[in-house]
mmCIF file of C-alpha atoms in Angstrom:
data_model
loop_
_atom_site.group_PDB
_atom_site.id
_atom_site.type_symbol
_atom_site.label_atom_id
_atom_site.label_comp_id
_atom_site.label_asym_id
_atom_site.label_seq_id
_atom_site.Cartn_x
_atom_site.Cartn_y
_atom_site.Cartn_z
ATOM 1 C CA UNK A 129 -3.104 -25.488 2.320
ATOM 2 C CA UNK A 130 -0.394 -25.961 -0.314
ATOM 3 C CA UNK A 131 2.154 -23.240 -1.051
ATOM 4 C CA UNK A 132 3.452 -23.226 -4.627
ATOM 5 C CA UNK A 133 6.964 -21.896 -5.170
ATOM 6 C CA UNK A 134 8.339 -21.309 -8.658
ATOM 7 C CA UNK A 135 11.812 -20.457 -9.885
ATOM 8 C CA UNK A 136 11.745 -17.257 -11.892
ATOM 9 C CA UNK A 137 13.079 -18.024 -15.412
ATOM 10 C CA UNK A 138 15.105 -20.868 -13.943
ATOM 11 C CA UNK A 139 17.323 -21.905 -16.863
ATOM 12 C CA UNK A 140 18.122 -18.339 -17.977
ATOM 13 C CA UNK A 141 18.863 -17.461 -14.340
ATOM 14 C CA UNK A 142 21.274 -20.384 -14.059
ATOM 15 C CA UNK A 143 23.045 -19.370 -17.269
ATOM 16 C CA UNK A 144 23.487 -15.840 -15.912
ATOM 17 C CA UNK A 145 24.425 -16.830 -12.359
ATOM 18 C CA UNK A 146 27.096 -19.330 -13.429
ATOM 19 C CA UNK A 147 28.304 -17.576 -16.590
ATOM 20 C CA UNK A 148 27.431 -20.596 -18.734
ATOM 21 C CA UNK A 149 28.250 -20.119 -22.404
ATOM 22 C CA UNK A 150 30.197 -21.705 -25.252
ATOM 23 C CA UNK A 151 32.552 -18.710 -24.905
ATOM 24 C CA UNK A 152 33.372 -19.567 -21.267
ATOM 25 C CA UNK A 153 33.522 -23.374 -21.437
ATOM 26 C CA UNK A 154 37.063 -24.552 -20.635
ATOM 27 C CA UNK A 155 38.760 -27.877 -20.072
ATOM 28 C CA UNK A 156 40.441 -26.742 -16.846
ATOM 29 C CA UNK A 157 40.857 -23.686 -14.666
ATOM 30 C CA UNK A 158 37.166 -22.845 -14.502
ATOM 31 C CA UNK A 159 34.432 -23.230 -11.901
ATOM 32 C CA UNK A 160 33.000 -26.776 -12.094
ATOM 33 C CA UNK A 161 29.278 -27.350 -12.522
ATOM 34 C CA UNK A 162 27.642 -30.362 -10.824
ATOM 35 C CA UNK A 163 28.098 -32.377 -14.052
ATOM 36 C CA UNK A 164 31.839 -31.626 -14.139
ATOM 37 C CA UNK A 165 31.859 -29.061 -16.942
ATOM 38 C CA UNK A 166 33.961 -25.983 -16.170
ATOM 39 C CA UNK A 167 33.192 -22.354 -16.975
ATOM 40 C CA UNK A 168 35.278 -19.224 -16.509
ATOM 41 C CA UNK A 169 34.013 -16.835 -13.826
ATOM 42 C CA UNK A 170 32.573 -13.521 -15.117
ATOM 43 C CA UNK A 171 35.436 -11.494 -13.653
ATOM 44 C CA UNK A 172 37.773 -13.406 -15.988
ATOM 45 C CA UNK A 173 35.507 -13.435 -19.035
ATOM 46 C CA UNK A 174 31.873 -12.430 -19.271
ATOM 47 C CA UNK A 175 29.945 -14.930 -21.397
ATOM 48 C CA UNK A 176 28.153 -13.687 -24.501
ATOM 49 C CA UNK A 177 24.836 -15.379 -23.787
ATOM 50 C CA UNK A 178 24.720 -14.512 -20.067
ATOM 51 C CA UNK A 179 25.189 -10.888 -21.122
ATOM 52 C CA UNK A 180 22.361 -11.082 -23.675
ATOM 53 C CA UNK A 181 20.075 -12.855 -21.202
ATOM 54 C CA UNK A 182 20.740 -10.247 -18.517
ATOM 55 C CA UNK A 183 19.524 -7.537 -20.865
ATOM 56 C CA UNK A 184 16.507 -9.577 -21.935
ATOM 57 C CA UNK A 185 15.603 -10.189 -18.302
ATOM 58 C CA UNK A 186 15.643 -6.443 -17.629
ATOM 59 C CA UNK A 187 13.497 -5.866 -20.713
ATOM 60 C CA UNK A 188 11.002 -8.445 -19.487
ATOM 61 C CA UNK A 189 10.784 -6.847 -16.054
ATOM 62 C CA UNK A 190 10.132 -3.495 -17.705
ATOM 63 C CA UNK A 191 7.367 -5.004 -19.869
ATOM 64 C CA UNK A 192 5.766 -6.610 -16.807
ATOM 65 C CA UNK A 193 5.893 -3.291 -14.955
ATOM 66 C CA UNK A 194 4.259 -1.480 -17.857
ATOM 67 C CA UNK A 195 1.556 -4.149 -18.063
ATOM 68 C CA UNK A 196 0.741 -3.650 -14.376
ATOM 69 C CA UNK A 197 0.639 0.142 -14.801
ATOM 70 C CA UNK A 198 -1.272 0.109 -18.105
ATOM 71 C CA UNK A 199 -4.050 2.686 -18.417
ATOM 72 C CA UNK A 200 -6.301 0.524 -20.573
ATOM 73 C CA UNK A 201 -6.845 -3.126 -21.513
ATOM 74 C CA UNK A 202 -5.232 -2.805 -24.950
ATOM 75 C CA UNK A 203 -2.014 -1.482 -23.460
ATOM 76 C CA UNK A 204 -2.059 -4.165 -20.772
ATOM 77 C CA UNK A 205 -2.478 -6.931 -23.364
ATOM 78 C CA UNK A 206 0.364 -5.523 -25.460
ATOM 79 C CA UNK A 207 2.908 -5.458 -22.652
ATOM 80 C CA UNK A 208 1.686 -8.753 -21.229
ATOM 81 C CA UNK A 209 2.207 -10.376 -24.623
ATOM 82 C CA UNK A 210 5.608 -8.717 -24.940
ATOM 83 C CA UNK A 211 6.876 -10.090 -21.634
ATOM 84 C CA UNK A 212 5.650 -13.581 -22.571
ATOM 85 C CA UNK A 213 7.448 -13.336 -25.934
ATOM 86 C CA UNK A 214 10.668 -12.327 -24.176
ATOM 87 C CA UNK A 215 10.254 -15.223 -21.738
ATOM 88 C CA UNK A 216 9.909 -17.704 -24.617
ATOM 89 C CA UNK A 217 12.988 -16.232 -26.295
ATOM 90 C CA UNK A 218 14.992 -16.514 -23.072
ATOM 91 C CA UNK A 219 13.967 -20.123 -22.508
ATOM 92 C CA UNK A 220 15.037 -21.033 -26.039
ATOM 93 C CA UNK A 221 18.676 -20.427 -25.089
ATOM 94 C CA UNK A 222 18.760 -23.682 -23.138
ATOM 95 C CA UNK A 223 17.059 -25.475 -26.022
ATOM 96 C CA UNK A 224 19.803 -24.670 -28.512
ATOM 97 C CA UNK A 225 22.481 -25.740 -26.049
ATOM 98 C CA UNK A 226 20.759 -29.109 -25.672
ATOM 99 C CA UNK A 227 20.231 -29.584 -29.426
ATOM 100 C CA UNK A 228 22.438 -31.382 -31.928
ATOM 101 C CA UNK A 229 22.080 -28.923 -34.817
ATOM 102 C CA UNK A 230 23.253 -25.716 -33.108
ATOM 103 C CA UNK A 231 26.649 -24.639 -34.454
ATOM 104 C CA UNK A 232 28.122 -23.958 -31.018
ATOM 105 C CA UNK A 233 26.442 -26.834 -29.221
ATOM 106 C CA UNK A 234 28.187 -28.916 -26.606
ATOM 107 C CA UNK A 235 26.163 -31.402 -24.591
ATOM 108 C CA UNK A 236 28.160 -30.511 -21.498
ATOM 109 C CA UNK A 237 26.602 -27.031 -21.565
ATOM 110 C CA UNK A 238 22.999 -28.264 -21.579
ATOM 111 C CA UNK A 239 23.830 -30.890 -18.961
ATOM 112 C CA UNK A 240 25.470 -28.253 -16.752
ATOM 113 C CA UNK A 241 22.307 -26.141 -16.788
ATOM 114 C CA UNK A 242 20.026 -29.047 -15.832
ATOM 115 C CA UNK A 243 22.495 -30.311 -13.216
ATOM 116 C CA UNK A 244 22.404 -26.935 -11.467
ATOM 117 C CA UNK A 245 18.599 -26.990 -11.616
ATOM 118 C CA UNK A 246 18.446 -30.421 -10.007
ATOM 119 C CA UNK A 247 20.905 -29.342 -7.337
ATOM 120 C CA UNK A 248 18.850 -26.249 -6.479
ATOM 121 C CA UNK A 249 15.650 -28.244 -6.162
ATOM 122 C CA UNK A 250 17.284 -31.011 -4.109
ATOM 123 C CA UNK A 251 18.977 -28.544 -1.761
ATOM 124 C CA UNK A 252 15.723 -26.698 -1.069
ATOM 125 C CA UNK A 253 13.761 -29.917 -0.557
ATOM 126 C CA UNK A 254 16.454 -31.247 1.779
ATOM 127 C CA UNK A 255 16.443 -28.033 3.819
ATOM 128 C CA UNK A 256 12.653 -27.974 4.100
ATOM 129 C CA UNK A 257 12.351 -31.639 5.032
ATOM 130 C CA UNK A 258 15.097 -31.334 7.647
ATOM 131 C CA UNK A 259 12.888 -28.725 9.331
ATOM 132 C CA UNK A 260 9.860 -31.002 9.271
ATOM 133 C CA UNK A 261 8.087 -29.466 6.284
ATOM 134 C CA UNK A 262 6.367 -31.745 3.803
ATOM 135 C CA UNK A 263 7.237 -31.300 0.124
ATOM 136 C CA UNK A 264 4.246 -32.684 -1.736
ATOM 137 C CA UNK A 265 5.436 -32.307 -5.313
ATOM 138 C CA UNK A 266 8.343 -30.940 -7.307
ATOM 139 C CA UNK A 267 9.475 -30.762 -10.907
ATOM 140 C CA UNK A 268 12.141 -28.954 -12.879
ATOM 141 C CA UNK A 269 11.267 -25.446 -11.703
ATOM 142 C CA UNK A 270 8.633 -25.580 -8.973
ATOM 143 C CA UNK A 271 8.049 -26.928 -5.472
ATOM 144 C CA UNK A 272 4.739 -27.577 -3.688
ATOM 145 C CA UNK A 273 5.004 -27.414 0.098
ATOM 146 C CA UNK A 274 2.334 -28.212 2.674
ATOM 147 C CA UNK A 275 1.747 -25.126 4.769
ATOM 148 C CA UNK A 276 2.299 -25.527 8.515
ATOM 149 C CA UNK A 277 -0.512 -23.013 9.096
ATOM 150 C CA UNK A 278 -4.230 -23.708 9.324
ATOM 151 C CA UNK A 279 -5.290 -20.419 7.744
ATOM 152 C CA UNK A 280 -4.729 -18.647 4.435
ATOM 153 C CA UNK A 281 -3.022 -15.627 5.991
ATOM 154 C CA UNK A 282 -0.418 -17.788 7.703
ATOM 155 C CA UNK A 283 0.144 -19.750 4.504
ATOM 156 C CA UNK A 284 0.772 -16.523 2.583
ATOM 157 C CA UNK A 285 3.346 -15.424 5.159
ATOM 158 C CA UNK A 286 4.979 -18.858 4.923
ATOM 159 C CA UNK A 287 5.256 -18.603 1.123
ATOM 160 C CA UNK A 288 6.696 -15.098 1.293
ATOM 161 C CA UNK A 289 9.276 -16.240 3.828
ATOM 162 C CA UNK A 290 10.336 -19.180 1.615
ATOM 163 C CA UNK A 291 10.786 -16.806 -1.335
ATOM 164 C CA UNK A 292 12.996 -14.462 0.701
ATOM 165 C CA UNK A 293 15.001 -17.293 2.165
ATOM 166 C CA UNK A 294 15.801 -19.287 -0.966
ATOM 167 C CA UNK A 295 16.290 -16.486 -3.501
ATOM 168 C CA UNK A 296 19.982 -15.987 -4.156
ATOM 169 C CA UNK A 297 21.477 -13.638 -6.725
ATOM 170 C CA UNK A 298 20.089 -14.198 -10.206
ATOM 171 C CA UNK A 299 18.260 -17.327 -9.054
ATOM 172 C CA UNK A 300 14.976 -16.071 -7.654
ATOM 173 C CA UNK A 301 12.391 -18.343 -6.025
ATOM 174 C CA UNK A 302 8.955 -16.759 -6.359
ATOM 175 C CA UNK A 303 5.924 -17.342 -4.174
ATOM 176 C CA UNK A 304 3.398 -18.066 -6.900
ATOM 177 C CA UNK A 305 0.115 -19.185 -5.332
ATOM 178 C CA UNK A 306 -1.726 -20.954 -2.529
ATOM 179 C CA UNK A 307 -3.912 -23.988 -3.208
ATOM 180 C CA UNK A 308 -6.604 -25.329 -0.929
ATOM 181 C CA UNK A 309 -6.973 -28.523 -2.989
ATOM 182 C CA UNK A 310 -4.445 -30.518 -5.001
ATOM 183 C CA UNK A 311 -4.886 -33.681 -7.018
ATOM 184 C CA UNK A 312 -1.734 -35.218 -8.470
ATOM 185 C CA UNK A 313 -1.612 -38.150 -10.838
ATOM 186 C CA UNK A 314 1.759 -39.096 -9.407
ATOM 187 C CA UNK A 315 3.575 -38.205 -12.628
ATOM 188 C CA UNK A 316 5.730 -35.172 -13.255
ATOM 189 C CA UNK A 317 3.880 -32.163 -14.621
ATOM 190 C CA UNK A 318 0.472 -33.786 -14.192
ATOM 191 C CA UNK A 319 -1.739 -32.305 -11.510
ATOM 192 C CA UNK A 320 -4.863 -30.256 -10.863
ATOM 193 C CA UNK A 321 -5.196 -27.710 -8.101
ATOM 194 C CA UNK A 322 -7.614 -25.095 -6.879
ATOM 195 C CA UNK A 323 -5.866 -21.801 -6.258
ATOM 196 C CA UNK A 324 -7.280 -19.378 -3.697
ATOM 197 C CA UNK A 325 -4.476 -16.794 -3.751
ATOM 198 C CA UNK A 326 -3.558 -14.402 -5.348
ATOM 199 C CA UNK A 327 -6.763 -15.160 -7.264
ATOM 200 C CA UNK A 328 -9.192 -18.034 -7.438
ATOM 201 C CA UNK A 329 -8.514 -20.356 -10.346
ATOM 202 C CA UNK A 330 -8.325 -23.996 -11.396
ATOM 203 C CA UNK A 331 -4.752 -24.925 -12.310
ATOM 204 C CA UNK A 332 -4.410 -27.815 -14.762
ATOM 205 C CA UNK A 333 -1.062 -29.237 -15.856
ATOM 206 C CA UNK A 334 -0.297 -32.318 -17.934
ATOM 207 C CA UNK A 335 -3.820 -33.248 -18.976
ATOM 208 C CA UNK A 336 -5.070 -33.026 -22.534
ATOM 209 C CA UNK A 337 -7.471 -30.101 -22.246
ATOM 210 C CA UNK A 338 -5.263 -28.189 -24.670
ATOM 211 C CA UNK A 339 -4.109 -30.984 -26.967
ATOM 212 C CA UNK A 340 -4.662 -30.419 -30.666
ATOM 213 C CA UNK A 341 -6.795 -33.551 -31.059
ATOM 214 C CA UNK A 342 -9.100 -32.707 -28.163
ATOM 215 C CA UNK A 343 -12.755 -31.996 -28.900
ATOM 216 C CA UNK A 344 -15.042 -29.754 -26.855
ATOM 217 C CA UNK A 345 -17.055 -32.545 -25.245
ATOM 218 C CA UNK A 346 -13.867 -34.134 -23.930
ATOM 219 C CA UNK A 347 -12.533 -30.837 -22.581
ATOM 220 C CA UNK A 348 -15.845 -30.062 -20.876
ATOM 221 C CA UNK A 349 -15.985 -33.509 -19.273
ATOM 222 C CA UNK A 350 -12.458 -33.152 -17.936
ATOM 223 C CA UNK A 351 -13.273 -29.817 -16.329
ATOM 224 C CA UNK A 352 -16.394 -31.314 -14.725
ATOM 225 C CA UNK A 353 -14.340 -34.237 -13.412
ATOM 226 C CA UNK A 354 -11.676 -31.953 -11.981
ATOM 227 C CA UNK A 355 -14.276 -29.793 -10.264
ATOM 228 C CA UNK A 356 -15.891 -32.839 -8.627
ATOM 229 C CA UNK A 357 -12.549 -34.328 -7.623
ATOM 230 C CA UNK A 358 -11.385 -31.092 -6.031
ATOM 231 C CA UNK A 359 -14.639 -31.021 -4.066
ATOM 232 C CA UNK A 360 -13.950 -34.554 -2.844
ATOM 233 C CA UNK A 361 -16.936 -35.920 -4.781
ATOM 234 C CA UNK A 362 -15.497 -38.970 -6.542
ATOM 235 C CA UNK A 363 -18.917 -40.589 -6.833
ATOM 236 C CA UNK A 364 -20.233 -37.470 -8.561
ATOM 237 C CA UNK A 365 -17.277 -37.512 -10.971
ATOM 238 C CA UNK A 366 -18.002 -41.127 -11.902
ATOM 239 C CA UNK A 367 -21.698 -40.368 -12.373
ATOM 240 C CA UNK A 368 -21.037 -37.409 -14.683
ATOM 241 C CA UNK A 369 -18.527 -39.405 -16.731
ATOM 242 C CA UNK A 370 -20.890 -42.357 -17.067
ATOM 243 C CA UNK A 371 -23.803 -40.162 -18.122
ATOM 244 C CA UNK A 372 -21.695 -38.326 -20.706
ATOM 245 C CA UNK A 373 -20.354 -41.584 -22.136
ATOM 246 C CA UNK A 374 -23.842 -43.082 -22.372
ATOM 247 C CA UNK A 375 -25.258 -39.976 -24.078
ATOM 248 C CA UNK A 376 -22.394 -40.064 -26.550
ATOM 249 C CA UNK A 377 -22.941 -43.734 -27.401
ATOM 250 C CA UNK A 378 -26.616 -42.982 -28.041
ATOM 251 C CA UNK A 379 -25.729 -40.054 -30.297
ATOM 252 C CA UNK A 380 -27.371 -37.516 -28.010
ATOM 253 C CA UNK A 381 -24.583 -34.945 -28.142
ATOM 254 C CA UNK A 382 -24.284 -31.982 -30.553
ATOM 255 C CA UNK A 383 -22.013 -32.716 -33.501
ATOM 256 C CA UNK A 384 -20.151 -29.428 -33.018
ATOM 257 C CA UNK A 385 -18.886 -30.730 -29.656
ATOM 258 C CA UNK A 386 -17.155 -33.605 -31.487
ATOM 259 C CA UNK A 387 -15.147 -31.448 -33.872
ATOM 260 C CA UNK A 388 -11.362 -31.856 -33.918
ATOM 261 C CA UNK A 389 -9.137 -29.179 -35.441
ATOM 262 C CA UNK A 390 -5.519 -28.990 -36.465
ATOM 263 C CA UNK A 391 -3.383 -26.954 -38.820
ATOM 264 C CA UNK A 392 -2.248 -28.333 -42.151
ATOM 265 C CA UNK A 393 1.239 -27.382 -43.327
ATOM 266 C CA UNK A 394 0.655 -27.971 -47.033
ATOM 267 C CA UNK A 395 -2.432 -27.950 -49.256
ATOM 268 C CA UNK A 396 -1.149 -28.680 -52.767
ATOM 269 C CA UNK A 397 -0.745 -32.400 -53.431
ATOM 270 C CA UNK A 398 2.909 -32.152 -54.422
ATOM 271 C CA UNK A 399 3.695 -30.171 -51.294
ATOM 272 C CA UNK A 400 1.669 -32.567 -49.133
ATOM 273 C CA UNK A 401 3.754 -35.512 -50.365
ATOM 274 C CA UNK A 402 7.020 -33.713 -49.710
ATOM 275 C CA UNK A 403 5.969 -32.306 -46.326
ATOM 276 C CA UNK A 404 4.497 -35.385 -44.630
ATOM 277 C CA UNK A 405 6.053 -38.841 -44.381
ATOM 278 C CA UNK A 406 2.706 -40.663 -44.450
ATOM 279 C CA UNK A 407 0.034 -38.104 -45.366
ATOM 280 C CA UNK A 408 -2.655 -40.667 -46.228
ATOM 281 C CA UNK A 409 -2.853 -41.690 -42.576
ATOM 282 C CA UNK A 410 -3.331 -38.146 -41.267
ATOM 283 C CA UNK A 411 -6.828 -36.906 -40.472
ATOM 284 C CA UNK A 412 -5.998 -33.236 -41.023
ATOM 285 C CA UNK A 413 -4.611 -33.984 -44.487
ATOM 286 C CA UNK A 414 -7.667 -36.094 -45.337
ATOM 287 C CA UNK A 415 -9.989 -33.280 -44.263
ATOM 288 C CA UNK A 416 -7.963 -30.688 -46.188
ATOM 289 C CA UNK A 417 -8.064 -32.775 -49.360
ATOM 290 C CA UNK A 418 -11.836 -33.130 -49.151
ATOM 291 C CA UNK A 419 -12.265 -29.404 -48.578
ATOM 292 C CA UNK A 420 -9.991 -28.660 -51.518
ATOM 293 C CA UNK A 421 -11.967 -31.044 -53.742
ATOM 294 C CA UNK A 422 -15.171 -29.232 -52.756
ATOM 295 C CA UNK A 423 -13.787 -25.953 -53.995
ATOM 296 C CA UNK A 424 -12.544 -24.374 -50.775
ATOM 297 C CA UNK A 425 -9.428 -22.250 -51.037
ATOM 298 C CA UNK A 426 -6.866 -23.384 -48.508
ATOM 299 C CA UNK A 427 -3.533 -21.886 -47.555
ATOM 300 C CA UNK A 428 -0.611 -23.560 -45.761
ATOM 301 C CA UNK A 429 -0.796 -23.159 -42.006
ATOM 302 C CA UNK A 430 -4.563 -22.777 -41.810
ATOM 303 C CA UNK A 431 -6.600 -24.807 -39.356
ATOM 304 C CA UNK A 432 -8.992 -27.446 -40.692
ATOM 305 C CA UNK A 433 -11.762 -29.113 -38.696
ATOM 306 C CA UNK A 434 -13.302 -32.547 -39.008
ATOM 307 C CA UNK A 435 -15.477 -35.192 -37.390
ATOM 308 C CA UNK A 436 -14.485 -38.872 -37.238
ATOM 309 C CA UNK A 437 -17.156 -40.933 -39.022
ATOM 310 C CA UNK A 438 -15.481 -44.363 -39.137
ATOM 311 C CA UNK A 439 -12.650 -45.203 -36.778
ATOM 312 C CA UNK A 440 -12.720 -48.941 -37.525
ATOM 313 C CA UNK A 441 -11.008 -48.414 -40.877
ATOM 314 C CA UNK A 442 -7.303 -47.761 -41.325
ATOM 315 C CA UNK A 443 -6.787 -44.910 -41.723
ATOM 316 C CA UNK A 444 -9.900 -43.698 -39.948
ATOM 317 C CA UNK A 445 -12.414 -41.882 -42.109
ATOM 318 C CA UNK A 446 -13.145 -38.244 -41.323
ATOM 319 C CA UNK A 447 -15.441 -35.643 -42.813
ATOM 320 C CA UNK A 448 -14.647 -31.914 -42.855
ATOM 321 C CA UNK A 449 -16.706 -29.714 -40.581
ATOM 322 C CA UNK A 450 -17.485 -26.151 -41.662
ATOM 323 C CA UNK A 451 -19.319 -23.880 -39.226
ATOM 324 C CA UNK A 452 -21.513 -22.272 -41.836
ATOM 325 C CA UNK A 453 -22.649 -25.572 -43.361
ATOM 326 C CA UNK A 454 -24.885 -28.375 -42.151
ATOM 327 C CA UNK A 455 -23.143 -31.653 -41.351
ATOM 328 C CA UNK A 456 -24.954 -34.634 -42.862
ATOM 329 C CA UNK A 457 -22.547 -37.474 -42.059
ATOM 330 C CA UNK A 458 -23.007 -39.628 -38.959
ATOM 331 C CA UNK A 459 -20.228 -39.352 -36.379
ATOM 332 C CA UNK A 460 -18.632 -42.534 -35.095
ATOM 333 C CA UNK A 461 -20.128 -42.215 -31.633
ATOM 334 C CA UNK A 462 -18.370 -45.346 -30.370
ATOM 335 C CA UNK A 463 -15.009 -43.776 -31.210
ATOM 336 C CA UNK A 464 -15.837 -40.648 -29.249
ATOM 337 C CA UNK A 465 -17.197 -42.669 -26.328
ATOM 338 C CA UNK A 466 -13.963 -44.651 -26.173
ATOM 339 C CA UNK A 467 -11.972 -41.428 -26.155
ATOM 340 C CA UNK A 468 -14.053 -40.232 -23.207
ATOM 341 C CA UNK A 469 -13.544 -43.533 -21.386
ATOM 342 C CA UNK A 470 -9.788 -43.505 -21.947
ATOM 343 C CA UNK A 471 -9.372 -39.949 -20.683
ATOM 344 C CA UNK A 472 -11.674 -40.484 -17.704
ATOM 345 C CA UNK A 473 -9.729 -43.559 -16.610
ATOM 346 C CA UNK A 474 -6.424 -41.685 -16.791
ATOM 347 C CA UNK A 475 -7.890 -39.159 -14.389
ATOM 348 C CA UNK A 476 -9.736 -41.519 -12.031
ATOM 349 C CA UNK A 477 -7.601 -44.673 -11.979
ATOM 350 C CA UNK A 478 -5.265 -43.339 -9.245
ATOM 351 C CA UNK A 479 -8.372 -43.220 -7.039
ATOM 352 C CA UNK A 480 -9.107 -46.888 -7.664
ATOM 353 C CA UNK A 481 -11.744 -46.345 -10.349
ATOM 354 C CA UNK A 482 -11.364 -48.902 -13.134
ATOM 355 C CA UNK A 483 -13.322 -49.459 -16.302
ATOM 356 C CA UNK A 484 -15.827 -51.785 -14.643
ATOM 357 C CA UNK A 485 -16.619 -49.253 -11.904
ATOM 358 C CA UNK A 486 -16.864 -46.472 -14.449
ATOM 359 C CA UNK A 487 -19.283 -48.227 -16.782
ATOM 360 C CA UNK A 488 -21.237 -50.582 -14.524
ATOM 361 C CA UNK A 489 -21.217 -49.507 -10.911
ATOM 362 C CA UNK A 490 -19.949 -47.008 -8.436
ATOM 363 C CA UNK A 491 -16.973 -47.148 -6.201
ATOM 364 C CA UNK A 492 -17.004 -44.580 -3.463
ATOM 365 C CA UNK A 493 -13.679 -43.084 -2.617
ATOM 366 C CA UNK A 494 -13.190 -39.923 -0.647
ATOM 367 C CA UNK A 495 -10.192 -37.791 -1.289
ATOM 368 C CA UNK A 496 -7.302 -36.358 0.572
ATOM 369 C CA UNK A 497 -7.208 -34.331 3.751
ATOM 370 C CA UNK A 498 -6.750 -30.902 2.199
ATOM 371 C CA UNK A 499 -10.510 -30.446 1.773
ATOM 372 C CA UNK A 500 -12.425 -27.891 3.763
ATOM 373 C CA UNK A 501 -14.511 -30.598 5.377
ATOM 374 C CA UNK A 502 -11.378 -32.316 6.683
ATOM 375 C CA UNK A 503 -9.976 -29.056 8.039
ATOM 376 C CA UNK A 504 -13.293 -28.265 9.678
ATOM 377 C CA UNK A 505 -13.463 -31.705 11.255
ATOM 378 C CA UNK A 506 -9.923 -31.281 12.573
ATOM 379 C CA UNK A 507 -10.734 -27.900 14.126
ATOM 380 C CA UNK A 508 -13.838 -29.296 15.750
ATOM 381 C CA UNK A 509 -11.882 -32.192 17.186
ATOM 382 C CA UNK A 510 -14.107 -34.818 15.611
ATOM 383 C CA UNK A 511 -12.865 -38.238 14.565
ATOM 384 C CA UNK A 512 -11.311 -38.641 11.154
ATOM 385 C CA UNK A 513 -12.546 -41.285 8.755
ATOM 386 C CA UNK A 514 -9.833 -43.929 8.574
ATOM 387 C CA UNK A 515 -10.999 -44.857 5.082
ATOM 388 C CA UNK A 516 -10.187 -41.397 3.724
ATOM 389 C CA UNK A 517 -7.544 -41.465 1.010
ATOM 390 C CA UNK A 518 -5.197 -38.799 2.304
ATOM 391 C CA UNK A 519 -2.851 -36.902 0.045
ATOM 392 C CA UNK A 520 0.128 -38.334 1.913
ATOM 393 C CA UNK A 521 -0.901 -41.892 1.116
ATOM 394 C CA UNK A 522 -2.046 -40.993 -2.379
ATOM 395 C CA UNK A 523 1.392 -39.682 -3.328
#
């Protein structure tokens, strides 16, 4: 079991807890941050932005409470959206401090915030590891810890205890979820996990399922791969990928599953030239121009859809795709197959699956020891397969 801990609004919490603001930044006489920047304590001078963030944080908590107590789905969606909007607004405060165009910017302020974040994470990891706990993964605002318990109930208690122990003042560590499977690429913010508490879900971070240039067939294949991987079925993942790639090369996939969509910022030619540096190379601009020439009325900011019909040319040739119309052009199936191959390899390569294994043969590789079969074998006292790629060794 893997317990996932997450800092609640980490950067805003740090700003509040340490009174970080351009109004409190001083050269000397303040409280030093880990990066050396000094800020006046709140009893001397309350910072403007910490004060604003404190109020926003209360507003967000109120919106979350109202969402939980909502009497109908419409009300729940409203307050859920409101709390997300407030969260985005709060997180933007760090962004302006770290930018070069903000009038009151000072790089020491942004660096102070991130230095506190790193210190928090390192201190918690150090404390956990000194007690024999295994920290599997961490990033800027979350920590994944291997549960010392063999059951879900014990793992939940463990997560709740960590939250109580490491929450201090405005900096709150939340017990977010429990995973029974985790697959990490080894890079920050790139992992897939299967959550079993507080609700069952597949958690995907860092992969391109939501990228603007992703098409449905690619997204569906990724989900199928993740499901097989989390079940420990690497051979099944390779088989599904190979079959999908072969069907794509043969043109046996629906055209609508190859559609790519993206917004276009400008539709008039003069505005296109002034908005984009190299518009002729952009597929969304090419599709918008063709739609405009066919008599469609376009407005800036609308989403246009297209299918790649010739990727060997520079720029690649695309044809607009309109749901209500038939599509007569032939997709460049090789282009789409290569996209599938590239994405599949990014997912499977950490397991030792290369292009030759993907396209020509199979390479069996069983996954890490967080699977139910491994736990069952451990409870029964049976021997463990020494060839199993455990999560410890994988990471």
